[in-house]
Amino acid sequence: MYEFVRGPLALIAFIIFFAGSIYRIAYMLKGAKKDKIVFSHMSWKHSLASLVHWLIPFNNQYMRRRPIFTVVTFAFHICLVIGPLLLLGHVMLIQESWNISWWTLSETLVDWMTVVVIAGAAFFLYRRLSDPVVKNVTDSSDYILLAITVLPFITGFVAYHQLFAYKTMLIIHILAGEIMLIAIPFTRLSHMLFFAFTRTYYGSESGLVRHSKDW
Amino acid sequence: MKPTVVKRDLVEDYAIDEGVKKLTPERIEKVVNDVIDNETAGRLWTYLNTCIHCGLCAEACQWYISNDRDVSYAPVTKVKDTIWPMIEKKGKVDAEFIKRAAVISFTECSVCRRCGMYCPFGIDIAYMLLMVRRICARLDMVPLYLQDTVHSHAATMNQMWVKPDEWIDTLQWQEEEAQGYVPTSRIPLEKEGAEIMYSVIGPEPKFLAQLLGNISVIMKVADQDWTMPAYAGWDNSNMAMYSGDFEVMARVERLHHETAQRLKVKKIVMGECGHAFRGAEYDGPTWLGWMSPPIPLIHAIEFYEELLRTGRIKIAKKIEGPVTVQDPCNVVRNRGLGDKLRYIMNAVCEDFVDVSPNKRFNYCCNAGGGVINCGPPWKKKRVEGNRIKAEQLKRTGAHTVVTPCHNCHSGIEDIVDTFKLGMHVKFFSELLIEAMDIPANLKA
């Protein structure tokens, strides 16, 4: 079982993730072309300005007004992406398979980052259940997406600390990660892919066409 | 996803109430799918696949905040109750659903684009609500009063059924009024090759004719080479842009710009109106496939700023006492004229008190986006749905609020009345006429 999820299934998940992402971005670009105005409204300068104001914490008015949410969402997303990418165990697996490797963070640090992701997910879950606006627009898909996102981290944490059934946990962890990879292009987790595009388009339209700012 | 629980007073609107009876499931399905498949593309698709349902847009909306944070007014809720089910069910929604979608998109959202600025992804929620309006328009589900203005645009090319002779008559009358201040004031008609074509919105000759007299005096004092069209094309307003009747919208915009080309002017200067600027400067050209208008368009704020900055108009006596301002969404948040507006306010007012939040963060007047044009049936909800604006204005302690936009002007007047703020609501040109220096050689 371990051999299967670690080997062929992982390869399939990576292929679906990369090919799916390329397909979805291509589909989006095709749609943007059909929209006719999108590309002519794009501008590098205003795109960059928009990214700078929305990718740096507290660099726009709204983030300053919601300090708790800002801290949580940045911590969550940074740890979510960086943690798994720079984990020694992951890099070693990739080196074994394809003989490529990169720099890694200390295991303790990644362990803490995992805790941050789990805590962040708990915060988002609490918000979904308690904030009337969010609750009203939440359906099962939102819970499923949150679960898909956080499961690899919970299982990874349990497996790393060998809390119980290490071998089984490890298999579940790998499976959870593969499900997440496959889900990214084809669910609303694709905001990971589209963020840069929606952000820069709105920034461009605000700046180039409407001579204003979007932050 | 369960439909949102909504509590509203019953409002009768003949067009909506009768229109809903004529809807059939087949017609709804056909129109919804046609608009989604053929009139929207990458933007809508990407927005729907990106929105993570975080609800951060809620805090942007004056409707939501003013209604004690009633979730049914949050921008994301307005999307959830309209376009999401339409797409999810592939147009298989019932007539009552379309009625609710029409009420939401026309009377509970002023498409001011404040929420877009609060979305971490930059999702243009107002764009989605405009697409809902488009669907409603194609299903003949537009509020009666708004649809009437669209009919007027289509038939007369102005918003208020102003007949050709009434237009000329009003201009002559106002020219005479202006000559009471400055005897050499004129309203030059059809002057080919003039520097400026001045255009206004339909309601100016209809209800606010004195503004035409004011501009005649201002142009004379500033010694400008200007003209106005004698024929259709003089109206720069565009309610079809808000009703979702984009074909009529395009006709109106095209005629306005072609009139300027016919008169061979260097630029169009337009009166104090926000939506007209949006239509003529970017929403109209966008639909027509132009990056920008063929002849440059200058909003009144920019025009007065230039006249005051270059000393073409000098101020004799500044307006006394605290005066505040309403930043119109379509020229400030959506055009960045906030600083110029403050320049002219400081130039004519002794004590200009700014609002908070201000400039692009300002709250919409709730009258824009065609909401006020939906008419008296929807007025109560519109005014009470902007309590936060009343509180914001009250905090300034000003005796006058300047509104360089017609929709803001009417909307703020209603708010001032309803919430008993005891303020005057004025256009900038009214202050300018009071404060400016009329050179001795021009005086009566």
PDB file of N, CA and C in Angstrom, chain B residues 223-315:
ATOM      1  N   ASP B 223     -13.853  83.318 -19.546  1.00  0.00           N
ATOM      2  CA  ASP B 223     -13.520  83.627 -20.945  1.00  0.00           C
ATOM      3  C   ASP B 223     -13.213  82.369 -21.758  1.00  0.00           C
ATOM      4  N   GLN B 224     -14.151  81.441 -21.746  1.00  0.00           N
ATOM      5  CA  GLN B 224     -13.950  80.177 -22.449  1.00  0.00           C
ATOM      6  C   GLN B 224     -14.656  80.173 -23.812  1.00  0.00           C
ATOM      7  N   ASP B 225     -14.021  79.490 -24.744  1.00  0.00           N
ATOM      8  CA  ASP B 225     -14.609  79.331 -26.080  1.00  0.00           C
ATOM      9  C   ASP B 225     -15.406  78.029 -26.064  1.00  0.00           C
ATOM     10  N   TRP B 226     -16.729  78.126 -25.937  1.00  0.00           N
ATOM     11  CA  TRP B 226     -17.525  76.918 -25.710  1.00  0.00           C
ATOM     12  C   TRP B 226     -18.792  76.915 -26.541  1.00  0.00           C
ATOM     13  N   THR B 227     -19.419  75.761 -26.574  1.00  0.00           N
ATOM     14  CA  THR B 227     -20.682  75.635 -27.294  1.00  0.00           C
ATOM     15  C   THR B 227     -21.509  74.504 -26.693  1.00  0.00           C
ATOM     16  N   MET B 228     -22.795  74.527 -27.021  1.00  0.00           N
ATOM     17  CA  MET B 228     -23.653  73.400 -26.663  1.00  0.00           C
ATOM     18  C   MET B 228     -24.380  72.943 -27.916  1.00  0.00           C
ATOM     19  N   PRO B 229     -24.684  71.636 -27.998  1.00  0.00           N
ATOM     20  CA  PRO B 229     -25.386  71.158 -29.179  1.00  0.00           C
ATOM     21  C   PRO B 229     -26.849  71.608 -29.163  1.00  0.00           C
ATOM     22  N   ALA B 230     -27.383  71.914 -30.324  1.00  0.00           N
ATOM     23  CA  ALA B 230     -28.786  72.306 -30.403  1.00  0.00           C
ATOM     24  C   ALA B 230     -29.679  71.087 -30.606  1.00  0.00           C
ATOM     25  N   TYR B 231     -29.067  69.982 -30.977  1.00  0.00           N
ATOM     26  CA  TYR B 231     -29.857  68.797 -31.310  1.00  0.00           C
ATOM     27  C   TYR B 231     -29.539  67.644 -30.365  1.00  0.00           C
ATOM     28  N   ALA B 232     -30.291  66.544 -30.531  1.00  0.00           N
ATOM     29  CA  ALA B 232     -30.061  65.354 -29.706  1.00  0.00           C
ATOM     30  C   ALA B 232     -28.569  65.023 -29.690  1.00  0.00           C
ATOM     31  N   GLY B 233     -28.111  64.540 -28.538  1.00  0.00           N
ATOM     32  CA  GLY B 233     -26.681  64.333 -28.352  1.00  0.00           C
ATOM     33  C   GLY B 233     -26.160  65.252 -27.264  1.00  0.00           C
ATOM     34  N   TRP B 234     -27.034  66.185 -26.840  1.00  0.00           N
ATOM     35  CA  TRP B 234     -26.627  67.105 -25.760  1.00  0.00           C
ATOM     36  C   TRP B 234     -26.648  66.423 -24.402  1.00  0.00           C
ATOM     37  N   ASP B 235     -27.437  65.331 -24.290  1.00  0.00           N
ATOM     38  CA  ASP B 235     -27.586  64.662 -22.996  1.00  0.00           C
ATOM     39  C   ASP B 235     -26.477  63.626 -22.814  1.00  0.00           C
ATOM     40  N   ASN B 236     -25.700  63.774 -21.748  1.00  0.00           N
ATOM     41  CA  ASN B 236     -24.631  62.804 -21.510  1.00  0.00           C
ATOM     42  C   ASN B 236     -25.039  61.732 -20.512  1.00  0.00           C
ATOM     43  N   SER B 237     -26.260  61.794 -20.008  1.00  0.00           N
ATOM     44  CA  SER B 237     -26.657  60.791 -19.010  1.00  0.00           C
ATOM     45  C   SER B 237     -26.960  59.467 -19.702  1.00  0.00           C
ATOM     46  N   ASN B 238     -27.081  58.421 -18.892  1.00  0.00           N
ATOM     47  CA  ASN B 238     -27.277  57.117 -19.519  1.00  0.00           C
ATOM     48  C   ASN B 238     -27.849  56.104 -18.540  1.00  0.00           C
ATOM     49  N   MET B 239     -29.149  56.084 -18.438  1.00  0.00           N
ATOM     50  CA  MET B 239     -29.770  55.135 -17.518  1.00  0.00           C
ATOM     51  C   MET B 239     -29.815  53.723 -18.098  1.00  0.00           C
ATOM     52  N   ALA B 240     -29.694  53.624 -19.409  1.00  0.00           N
ATOM     53  CA  ALA B 240     -29.691  52.286 -20.022  1.00  0.00           C
ATOM     54  C   ALA B 240     -28.480  51.485 -19.543  1.00  0.00           C
ATOM     55  N   MET B 241     -27.388  52.189 -19.240  1.00  0.00           N
ATOM     56  CA  MET B 241     -26.191  51.525 -18.700  1.00  0.00           C
ATOM     57  C   MET B 241     -26.531  50.798 -17.406  1.00  0.00           C
ATOM     58  N   TYR B 242     -27.450  51.367 -16.621  1.00  0.00           N
ATOM     59  CA  TYR B 242     -27.816  50.779 -15.344  1.00  0.00           C
ATOM     60  C   TYR B 242     -28.992  49.815 -15.445  1.00  0.00           C
ATOM     61  N   SER B 243     -29.812  49.965 -16.485  1.00  0.00           N
ATOM     62  CA  SER B 243     -30.956  49.061 -16.577  1.00  0.00           C
ATOM     63  C   SER B 243     -30.531  47.729 -17.178  1.00  0.00           C
ATOM     64  N   GLY B 244     -29.353  47.709 -17.802  1.00  0.00           N
ATOM     65  CA  GLY B 244     -28.903  46.485 -18.457  1.00  0.00           C
ATOM     66  C   GLY B 244     -29.251  46.454 -19.926  1.00  0.00           C
ATOM     67  N   ASP B 245     -29.817  47.551 -20.430  1.00  0.00           N
ATOM     68  CA  ASP B 245     -30.127  47.625 -21.857  1.00  0.00           C
ATOM     69  C   ASP B 245     -28.907  48.207 -22.581  1.00  0.00           C
ATOM     70  N   PHE B 246     -27.907  47.353 -22.776  1.00  0.00           N
ATOM     71  CA  PHE B 246     -26.620  47.851 -23.266  1.00  0.00           C
ATOM     72  C   PHE B 246     -26.676  48.316 -24.716  1.00  0.00           C
ATOM     73  N   GLU B 247     -27.661  47.856 -25.460  1.00  0.00           N
ATOM     74  CA  GLU B 247     -27.783  48.320 -26.847  1.00  0.00           C
ATOM     75  C   GLU B 247     -28.146  49.802 -26.862  1.00  0.00           C
ATOM     76  N   VAL B 248     -29.136  50.168 -26.041  1.00  0.00           N
ATOM     77  CA  VAL B 248     -29.513  51.588 -25.954  1.00  0.00           C
ATOM     78  C   VAL B 248     -28.358  52.386 -25.346  1.00  0.00           C
ATOM     79  N   MET B 249     -27.707  51.807 -24.342  1.00  0.00           N
ATOM     80  CA  MET B 249     -26.564  52.490 -23.742  1.00  0.00           C
ATOM     81  C   MET B 249     -25.547  52.882 -24.806  1.00  0.00           C
ATOM     82  N   ALA B 250     -25.238  51.942 -25.676  1.00  0.00           N
ATOM     83  CA  ALA B 250     -24.224  52.195 -26.696  1.00  0.00           C
ATOM     84  C   ALA B 250     -24.697  53.276 -27.677  1.00  0.00           C
ATOM     85  N   ARG B 251     -25.971  53.267 -28.031  1.00  0.00           N
ATOM     86  CA  ARG B 251     -26.501  54.303 -28.938  1.00  0.00           C
ATOM     87  C   ARG B 251     -26.340  55.687 -28.326  1.00  0.00           C
ATOM     88  N   VAL B 252     -26.675  55.773 -27.031  1.00  0.00           N
ATOM     89  CA  VAL B 252     -26.601  57.066 -26.342  1.00  0.00           C
ATOM     90  C   VAL B 252     -25.154  57.569 -26.313  1.00  0.00           C
ATOM     91  N   GLU B 253     -24.242  56.672 -25.921  1.00  0.00           N
ATOM     92  CA  GLU B 253     -22.838  57.104 -25.812  1.00  0.00           C
ATOM     93  C   GLU B 253     -22.267  57.484 -27.175  1.00  0.00           C
ATOM     94  N   ARG B 254     -22.588  56.690 -28.154  1.00  0.00           N
ATOM     95  CA  ARG B 254     -22.060  56.945 -29.485  1.00  0.00           C
ATOM     96  C   ARG B 254     -22.539  58.320 -29.991  1.00  0.00           C
ATOM     97  N   LEU B 255     -23.823  58.601 -29.788  1.00  0.00           N
ATOM     98  CA  LEU B 255     -24.350  59.881 -30.281  1.00  0.00           C
ATOM     99  C   LEU B 255     -23.695  61.061 -29.548  1.00  0.00           C
ATOM    100  N   HIS B 256     -23.510  60.881 -28.241  1.00  0.00           N
ATOM    101  CA  HIS B 256     -22.885  61.957 -27.469  1.00  0.00           C
ATOM    102  C   HIS B 256     -21.482  62.269 -28.000  1.00  0.00           C
ATOM    103  N   HIS B 257     -20.697  61.214 -28.206  1.00  0.00           N
ATOM    104  CA  HIS B 257     -19.325  61.428 -28.702  1.00  0.00           C
ATOM    105  C   HIS B 257     -19.332  61.902 -30.158  1.00  0.00           C
ATOM    106  N   GLU B 258     -20.268  61.397 -30.952  1.00  0.00           N
ATOM    107  CA  GLU B 258     -20.310  61.831 -32.348  1.00  0.00           C
ATOM    108  C   GLU B 258     -20.764  63.286 -32.474  1.00  0.00           C
ATOM    109  N   THR B 259     -21.576  63.723 -31.510  1.00  0.00           N
ATOM    110  CA  THR B 259     -21.979  65.132 -31.514  1.00  0.00           C
ATOM    111  C   THR B 259     -20.758  66.031 -31.310  1.00  0.00           C
ATOM    112  N   ALA B 260     -19.890  65.604 -30.388  1.00  0.00           N
ATOM    113  CA  ALA B 260     -18.659  66.375 -30.159  1.00  0.00           C
ATOM    114  C   ALA B 260     -17.792  66.377 -31.415  1.00  0.00           C
ATOM    115  N   GLN B 261     -17.774  65.248 -32.115  1.00  0.00           N
ATOM    116  CA  GLN B 261     -16.982  65.189 -33.351  1.00  0.00           C
ATOM    117  C   GLN B 261     -17.604  66.069 -34.433  1.00  0.00           C
ATOM    118  N   ARG B 262     -18.931  66.056 -34.485  1.00  0.00           N
ATOM    119  CA  ARG B 262     -19.636  66.885 -35.474  1.00  0.00           C
ATOM    120  C   ARG B 262     -19.330  68.369 -35.239  1.00  0.00           C
ATOM    121  N   LEU B 263     -19.239  68.737 -33.979  1.00  0.00           N
ATOM    122  CA  LEU B 263     -18.980  70.152 -33.662  1.00  0.00           C
ATOM    123  C   LEU B 263     -17.487  70.485 -33.717  1.00  0.00           C
ATOM    124  N   LYS B 264     -16.658  69.462 -33.969  1.00  0.00           N
ATOM    125  CA  LYS B 264     -15.204  69.652 -34.098  1.00  0.00           C
ATOM    126  C   LYS B 264     -14.603  70.385 -32.895  1.00  0.00           C
ATOM    127  N   VAL B 265     -15.004  69.961 -31.702  1.00  0.00           N
ATOM    128  CA  VAL B 265     -14.452  70.598 -30.505  1.00  0.00           C
ATOM    129  C   VAL B 265     -13.184  69.876 -30.069  1.00  0.00           C
ATOM    130  N   LYS B 266     -12.412  70.535 -29.182  1.00  0.00           N
ATOM    131  CA  LYS B 266     -11.175  69.917 -28.699  1.00  0.00           C
ATOM    132  C   LYS B 266     -11.458  68.985 -27.519  1.00  0.00           C
ATOM    133  N   LYS B 267     -12.455  69.362 -26.735  1.00  0.00           N
ATOM    134  CA  LYS B 267     -12.786  68.496 -25.585  1.00  0.00           C
ATOM    135  C   LYS B 267     -14.245  68.668 -25.194  1.00  0.00           C
ATOM    136  N   ILE B 268     -14.747  67.667 -24.481  1.00  0.00           N
ATOM    137  CA  ILE B 268     -16.089  67.757 -23.916  1.00  0.00           C
ATOM    138  C   ILE B 268     -15.924  68.061 -22.430  1.00  0.00           C
ATOM    139  N   VAL B 269     -16.605  69.097 -21.978  1.00  0.00           N
ATOM    140  CA  VAL B 269     -16.664  69.331 -20.542  1.00  0.00           C
ATOM    141  C   VAL B 269     -18.074  68.971 -20.117  1.00  0.00           C
ATOM    142  N   MET B 270     -18.164  68.202 -19.047  1.00  0.00           N
ATOM    143  CA  MET B 270     -19.509  67.814 -18.636  1.00  0.00           C
ATOM    144  C   MET B 270     -19.855  68.346 -17.272  1.00  0.00           C
ATOM    145  N   GLY B 271     -21.148  68.520 -17.047  1.00  0.00           N
ATOM    146  CA  GLY B 271     -21.625  69.053 -15.779  1.00  0.00           C
ATOM    147  C   GLY B 271     -21.344  68.125 -14.622  1.00  0.00           C
ATOM    148  N   GLU B 272     -21.843  68.492 -13.455  1.00  0.00           N
ATOM    149  CA  GLU B 272     -21.534  67.743 -12.243  1.00  0.00           C
ATOM    150  C   GLU B 272     -22.410  66.496 -12.163  1.00  0.00           C
ATOM    151  N   CYS B 273     -21.958  65.443 -12.784  1.00  0.00           N
ATOM    152  CA  CYS B 273     -22.683  64.194 -12.725  1.00  0.00           C
ATOM    153  C   CYS B 273     -21.692  63.029 -12.716  1.00  0.00           C
ATOM    154  N   GLY B 274     -21.984  62.035 -11.908  1.00  0.00           N
ATOM    155  CA  GLY B 274     -21.062  60.907 -11.776  1.00  0.00           C
ATOM    156  C   GLY B 274     -21.339  59.794 -12.767  1.00  0.00           C
ATOM    157  N   HIS B 275     -22.602  59.343 -12.817  1.00  0.00           N
ATOM    158  CA  HIS B 275     -22.900  58.193 -13.668  1.00  0.00           C
ATOM    159  C   HIS B 275     -22.690  58.556 -15.132  1.00  0.00           C
ATOM    160  N   ALA B 276     -22.983  59.814 -15.484  1.00  0.00           N
ATOM    161  CA  ALA B 276     -22.809  60.238 -16.871  1.00  0.00           C
ATOM    162  C   ALA B 276     -21.338  60.148 -17.259  1.00  0.00           C
ATOM    163  N   PHE B 277     -20.480  60.477 -16.289  1.00  0.00           N
ATOM    164  CA  PHE B 277     -19.052  60.386 -16.541  1.00  0.00           C
ATOM    165  C   PHE B 277     -18.634  58.929 -16.718  1.00  0.00           C
ATOM    166  N   ARG B 278     -19.167  58.087 -15.847  1.00  0.00           N
ATOM    167  CA  ARG B 278     -18.870  56.647 -15.956  1.00  0.00           C
ATOM    168  C   ARG B 278     -19.285  56.113 -17.328  1.00  0.00           C
ATOM    169  N   GLY B 279     -20.474  56.505 -17.759  1.00  0.00           N
ATOM    170  CA  GLY B 279     -20.971  56.024 -19.047  1.00  0.00           C
ATOM    171  C   GLY B 279     -20.155  56.537 -20.208  1.00  0.00           C
ATOM    172  N   ALA B 280     -19.831  57.828 -20.162  1.00  0.00           N
ATOM    173  CA  ALA B 280     -19.154  58.429 -21.311  1.00  0.00           C
ATOM    174  C   ALA B 280     -17.659  58.149 -21.313  1.00  0.00           C
ATOM    175  N   GLU B 281     -17.084  57.978 -20.109  1.00  0.00           N
ATOM    176  CA  GLU B 281     -15.627  57.852 -20.047  1.00  0.00           C
ATOM    177  C   GLU B 281     -15.132  56.401 -20.069  1.00  0.00           C
ATOM    178  N   TYR B 282     -15.786  55.501 -19.350  1.00  0.00           N
ATOM    179  CA  TYR B 282     -15.248  54.134 -19.394  1.00  0.00           C
ATOM    180  C   TYR B 282     -16.258  53.011 -19.605  1.00  0.00           C
ATOM    181  N   ASP B 283     -17.425  53.035 -18.951  1.00  0.00           N
ATOM    182  CA  ASP B 283     -18.337  51.903 -19.175  1.00  0.00           C
ATOM    183  C   ASP B 283     -18.860  51.885 -20.614  1.00  0.00           C
ATOM    184  N   GLY B 284     -19.218  53.061 -21.133  1.00  0.00           N
ATOM    185  CA  GLY B 284     -19.697  53.147 -22.518  1.00  0.00           C
ATOM    186  C   GLY B 284     -18.618  52.758 -23.512  1.00  0.00           C
ATOM    187  N   PRO B 285     -17.463  53.446 -23.466  1.00  0.00           N
ATOM    188  CA  PRO B 285     -16.375  53.083 -24.376  1.00  0.00           C
ATOM    189  C   PRO B 285     -15.974  51.609 -24.274  1.00  0.00           C
ATOM    190  N   THR B 286     -15.983  51.056 -23.048  1.00  0.00           N
ATOM    191  CA  THR B 286     -15.633  49.644 -22.895  1.00  0.00           C
ATOM    192  C   THR B 286     -16.575  48.775 -23.724  1.00  0.00           C
ATOM    193  N   TRP B 287     -17.868  49.070 -23.657  1.00  0.00           N
ATOM    194  CA  TRP B 287     -18.836  48.258 -24.404  1.00  0.00           C
ATOM    195  C   TRP B 287     -18.685  48.474 -25.904  1.00  0.00           C
ATOM    196  N   LEU B 288     -18.318  49.712 -26.274  1.00  0.00           N
ATOM    197  CA  LEU B 288     -18.155  50.020 -27.694  1.00  0.00           C
ATOM    198  C   LEU B 288     -16.819  49.524 -28.243  1.00  0.00           C
ATOM    199  N   GLY B 289     -15.957  49.040 -27.339  1.00  0.00           N
ATOM    200  CA  GLY B 289     -14.657  48.540 -27.766  1.00  0.00           C
ATOM    201  C   GLY B 289     -13.618  49.627 -27.956  1.00  0.00           C
ATOM    202  N   TRP B 290     -13.799  50.744 -27.269  1.00  0.00           N
ATOM    203  CA  TRP B 290     -12.813  51.823 -27.319  1.00  0.00           C
ATOM    204  C   TRP B 290     -12.023  51.819 -26.023  1.00  0.00           C
ATOM    205  N   MET B 291     -10.723  52.108 -26.104  1.00  0.00           N
ATOM    206  CA  MET B 291      -9.929  52.231 -24.883  1.00  0.00           C
ATOM    207  C   MET B 291     -10.302  53.515 -24.149  1.00  0.00           C
ATOM    208  N   SER B 292     -10.562  54.584 -24.913  1.00  0.00           N
ATOM    209  CA  SER B 292     -10.933  55.864 -24.300  1.00  0.00           C
ATOM    210  C   SER B 292     -11.816  56.613 -25.296  1.00  0.00           C
ATOM    211  N   PRO B 293     -12.514  57.646 -24.860  1.00  0.00           N
ATOM    212  CA  PRO B 293     -13.379  58.374 -25.791  1.00  0.00           C
ATOM    213  C   PRO B 293     -12.556  59.043 -26.893  1.00  0.00           C
ATOM    214  N   PRO B 294     -13.133  59.198 -28.082  1.00  0.00           N
ATOM    215  CA  PRO B 294     -12.387  59.787 -29.194  1.00  0.00           C
ATOM    216  C   PRO B 294     -11.963  61.233 -28.932  1.00  0.00           C
ATOM    217  N   ILE B 295     -12.824  61.973 -28.257  1.00  0.00           N
ATOM    218  CA  ILE B 295     -12.491  63.350 -27.884  1.00  0.00           C
ATOM    219  C   ILE B 295     -12.443  63.403 -26.366  1.00  0.00           C
ATOM    220  N   PRO B 296     -11.368  63.963 -25.788  1.00  0.00           N
ATOM    221  CA  PRO B 296     -11.198  63.896 -24.335  1.00  0.00           C
ATOM    222  C   PRO B 296     -12.402  64.460 -23.584  1.00  0.00           C
ATOM    223  N   LEU B 297     -12.700  63.797 -22.484  1.00  0.00           N
ATOM    224  CA  LEU B 297     -13.853  64.163 -21.677  1.00  0.00           C
ATOM    225  C   LEU B 297     -13.358  64.669 -20.328  1.00  0.00           C
ATOM    226  N   ILE B 298     -13.826  65.855 -19.956  1.00  0.00           N
ATOM    227  CA  ILE B 298     -13.376  66.471 -18.706  1.00  0.00           C
ATOM    228  C   ILE B 298     -14.572  66.611 -17.775  1.00  0.00           C
ATOM    229  N   HIS B 299     -14.433  66.091 -16.568  1.00  0.00           N
ATOM    230  CA  HIS B 299     -15.521  66.251 -15.600  1.00  0.00           C
ATOM    231  C   HIS B 299     -15.465  67.666 -14.999  1.00  0.00           C
ATOM    232  N   ALA B 300     -16.641  68.154 -14.582  1.00  0.00           N
ATOM    233  CA  ALA B 300     -16.731  69.503 -14.003  1.00  0.00           C
ATOM    234  C   ALA B 300     -15.672  69.748 -12.925  1.00  0.00           C
ATOM    235  N   ILE B 301     -15.401  68.731 -12.101  1.00  0.00           N
ATOM    236  CA  ILE B 301     -14.403  68.904 -11.036  1.00  0.00           C
ATOM    237  C   ILE B 301     -13.045  69.261 -11.639  1.00  0.00           C
ATOM    238  N   GLU B 302     -12.641  68.519 -12.665  1.00  0.00           N
ATOM    239  CA  GLU B 302     -11.350  68.788 -13.311  1.00  0.00           C
ATOM    240  C   GLU B 302     -11.357  70.161 -13.974  1.00  0.00           C
ATOM    241  N   PHE B 303     -12.501  70.491 -14.584  1.00  0.00           N
ATOM    242  CA  PHE B 303     -12.611  71.757 -15.298  1.00  0.00           C
ATOM    243  C   PHE B 303     -12.479  72.927 -14.322  1.00  0.00           C
ATOM    244  N   TYR B 304     -13.228  72.880 -13.224  1.00  0.00           N
ATOM    245  CA  TYR B 304     -13.169  73.975 -12.250  1.00  0.00           C
ATOM    246  C   TYR B 304     -11.797  74.028 -11.590  1.00  0.00           C
ATOM    247  N   GLU B 305     -11.200  72.871 -11.369  1.00  0.00           N
ATOM    248  CA  GLU B 305      -9.868  72.854 -10.752  1.00  0.00           C
ATOM    249  C   GLU B 305      -8.888  73.598 -11.640  1.00  0.00           C
ATOM    250  N   GLU B 306      -8.992  73.371 -12.942  1.00  0.00           N
ATOM    251  CA  GLU B 306      -8.072  74.050 -13.852  1.00  0.00           C
ATOM    252  C   GLU B 306      -8.345  75.555 -13.882  1.00  0.00           C
ATOM    253  N   LEU B 307      -9.611  75.926 -13.926  1.00  0.00           N
ATOM    254  CA  LEU B 307      -9.948  77.355 -13.957  1.00  0.00           C
ATOM    255  C   LEU B 307      -9.455  78.069 -12.698  1.00  0.00           C
ATOM    256  N   LEU B 308      -9.583  77.400 -11.557  1.00  0.00           N
ATOM    257  CA  LEU B 308      -9.178  78.030 -10.296  1.00  0.00           C
ATOM    258  C   LEU B 308      -7.661  78.028 -10.141  1.00  0.00           C
ATOM    259  N   ARG B 309      -7.032  76.937 -10.542  1.00  0.00           N
ATOM    260  CA  ARG B 309      -5.585  76.828 -10.394  1.00  0.00           C
ATOM    261  C   ARG B 309      -4.853  77.810 -11.295  1.00  0.00           C
ATOM    262  N   THR B 310      -5.361  77.988 -12.519  1.00  0.00           N
ATOM    263  CA  THR B 310      -4.682  78.886 -13.450  1.00  0.00           C
ATOM    264  C   THR B 310      -5.141  80.334 -13.288  1.00  0.00           C
ATOM    265  N   GLY B 311      -6.051  80.568 -12.360  1.00  0.00           N
ATOM    266  CA  GLY B 311      -6.483  81.945 -12.124  1.00  0.00           C
ATOM    267  C   GLY B 311      -7.458  82.493 -13.161  1.00  0.00           C
ATOM    268  N   ARG B 312      -8.014  81.622 -13.994  1.00  0.00           N
ATOM    269  CA  ARG B 312      -9.034  82.107 -14.935  1.00  0.00           C
ATOM    270  C   ARG B 312     -10.261  82.587 -14.174  1.00  0.00           C
ATOM    271  N   ILE B 313     -10.499  81.955 -13.035  1.00  0.00           N
ATOM    272  CA  ILE B 313     -11.555  82.419 -12.145  1.00  0.00           C
ATOM    273  C   ILE B 313     -10.911  82.759 -10.808  1.00  0.00           C
ATOM    274  N   LYS B 314     -11.211  83.965 -10.323  1.00  0.00           N
ATOM    275  CA  LYS B 314     -10.669  84.362  -9.022  1.00  0.00           C
ATOM    276  C   LYS B 314     -11.795  84.404  -7.999  1.00  0.00           C
ATOM    277  N   ILE B 315     -11.444  84.140  -6.769  1.00  0.00           N
ATOM    278  CA  ILE B 315     -12.450  84.107  -5.717  1.00  0.00           C
ATOM    279  C   ILE B 315     -12.489  85.459  -5.016  1.00  0.00           C
TER     280      ILE B 315
END
